[in-house]
Structures are given as structure tokens and as C-alpha cells.
Amino acid sequence: MAEVYNYQKALKQDIVIRKISDDMTLPVGISLKPAVIFFTSIVVIYLIFHAPLQSVYHVNSDLGKIVYVGAYVGLPVGIVALSNRVKPDGLGLVQYAMSIATFGIKKILGRTVYYHDCVLPTGYFEVSHMSDTAVMVKSGNITKQRY
């Protein structure tokens, strides 16, 4: 009997860039997700902090150079390190952001929304289900009702 192979682990591997062109290769492979996060954070930092950084550079050029390196190298490296550590709901930040976006789009379009393979009724999040629903907690022979 043939054994079923689970491809899920193989498909979850990061995409690694090792070769730029036919004659140019990198000495170390670069993962695609951290590289994309790094460059997008550089663009966002440029758009938000360019004018304040430029004013610091004009006041004191030596300090401005250090601030530029810290802002354009240190902050993106820190953001990439943080994004590798933080796993909301067991997902990476990119997958988590995509799930929030698809949830919002489905909610706006009025489509069916699933949560843990259960259909959420319309208006589920408008009404507080956390404080109004009684939960029975059984531990040993004692039954408690919590609100």
C-alpha cells in the first residue's frame, strides 16, 4: 500500500534567493520574506522620517550620519528581527495581515465568514459575546458558572 506524503512542510519553506543572474551568485542565500519586509520598512521610514532626519543632519553633520545609519539600517533590521519573533495566532505577520484583510473584505461584501471551521452569524462582532455568555467550568466535582 502506498504511503501518503504530506507536502505541507515542504510548501511552508521560505523562498531563498541564491542566484541573481546566470553569472552572478550570492555567497549566502537571502530569504524573500525578510528581504521584502526590510525594503518596505526602508521605504516607509524614508516617507515618514526623511524631513526630521535631514534637519538633524543640517544641524550637526557628524551626528546626522549616525542618525541616518541608525534609521535606515538599524530600524529595518530591528523590524525584521521583531517580525521573525512575533507570531500572532500562530501565523507570520504577512499571513496575519492577509487574513485580517480578507476577513474585512468578506465582511464588507457580506460574504460568509468562517472561524475555526464554524460559520459566524451576521452581526457577531457588533454584539458582545464575551461578557454576556455564561460558561460552565467543571473541575473535579465542583461546577462553577462564570460570566
GROMACS .gro file of C-alpha atoms in nm, residues 25-103:
model
   79
   25THR     CA    1   2.559   3.434  -0.741
   26LEU     CA    2   2.532   3.544  -0.380
   27PRO     CA    3   2.770   3.400  -0.121
   28VAL     CA    4   2.478   3.347   0.120
   29GLY     CA    5   2.113   3.286   0.037
   30ILE     CA    6   1.866   3.560   0.124
   31SER     CA    7   1.512   3.467   0.234
   32LEU     CA    8   1.247   3.652   0.038
   33LYS     CA    9   1.007   3.750   0.321
   34PRO     CA   10   1.268   3.922   0.542
   35ALA     CA   11   1.412   4.097   0.237
   36VAL     CA   12   1.070   4.231   0.136
   37ILE     CA   13   0.998   4.342   0.494
   38PHE     CA   14   1.341   4.510   0.512
   39PHE     CA   15   1.299   4.710   0.191
   40THR     CA   16   0.938   4.809   0.258
   41SER     CA   17   1.036   4.930   0.605
   42ILE     CA   18   1.315   5.139   0.448
   43VAL     CA   19   1.060   5.298   0.213
   44VAL     CA   20   0.814   5.367   0.497
   45ILE     CA   21   1.090   5.511   0.717
   46TYR     CA   22   1.201   5.733   0.428
   47LEU     CA   23   0.849   5.860   0.367
   48ILE     CA   24   0.782   5.932   0.735
   49PHE     CA   25   1.119   6.037   0.881
   50HIS     CA   26   1.314   6.190   0.591
   51ALA     CA   27   1.246   6.555   0.677
   52PRO     CA   28   1.328   6.523   1.051
   53LEU     CA   29   1.643   6.323   0.972
   54GLN     CA   30   1.750   6.583   0.718
   55SER     CA   31   1.706   6.861   0.974
   56VAL     CA   32   1.923   6.670   1.225
   57TYR     CA   33   2.188   6.628   0.956
   58HIS     CA   34   2.188   7.002   0.875
   59VAL     CA   35   2.229   7.095   1.243
   60ASN     CA   36   2.518   6.854   1.310
   61SER     CA   37   2.655   6.652   1.018
   62ASP     CA   38   2.853   6.403   1.231
   63LEU     CA   39   2.553   6.321   1.449
   64GLY     CA   40   2.333   6.325   1.139
   65LYS     CA   41   2.539   6.048   0.977
   66ILE     CA   42   2.497   5.829   1.285
   67VAL     CA   43   2.124   5.900   1.296
   68TYR     CA   44   2.090   5.819   0.923
   69VAL     CA   45   2.265   5.483   0.969
   70GLY     CA   46   2.053   5.406   1.274
   71ALA     CA   47   1.731   5.500   1.098
   72TYR     CA   48   1.796   5.341   0.756
   73VAL     CA   49   1.984   5.030   0.873
   74GLY     CA   50   1.914   4.977   1.244
   75LEU     CA   51   1.537   5.025   1.239
   76PRO     CA   52   1.473   4.794   0.940
   77VAL     CA   53   1.697   4.524   1.090
   78GLY     CA   54   1.507   4.556   1.418
   79ILE     CA   55   1.173   4.539   1.238
   80VAL     CA   56   1.282   4.222   1.054
   81ALA     CA   57   1.405   4.063   1.379
   82LEU     CA   58   1.078   4.153   1.552
   83SER     CA   59   0.870   4.023   1.263
   84ASN     CA   60   1.051   3.688   1.280
   85ARG     CA   61   0.976   3.653   1.652
   86VAL     CA   62   0.615   3.774   1.666
   87LYS     CA   63   0.362   3.509   1.564
   88PRO     CA   64   0.004   3.631   1.625
   89ASP     CA   65  -0.241   3.339   1.611
   90GLY     CA   66   0.048   3.113   1.510
   91LEU     CA   67   0.091   3.293   1.178
   92GLY     CA   68   0.368   3.512   1.046
   93LEU     CA   69   0.299   3.884   1.023
   94VAL     CA   70   0.240   3.872   0.646
   95GLN     CA   71  -0.009   3.584   0.672
   96TYR     CA   72  -0.179   3.751   0.969
   97ALA     CA   73  -0.216   4.080   0.780
   98MET     CA   74  -0.355   3.892   0.480
   99SER     CA   75  -0.609   3.709   0.699
  100ILE     CA   76  -0.725   4.039   0.854
  101ALA     CA   77  -0.757   4.196   0.508
  102THR     CA   78  -0.955   3.903   0.367
  103PHE     CA   79  -1.179   3.899   0.675
   0.00000   0.00000   0.00000
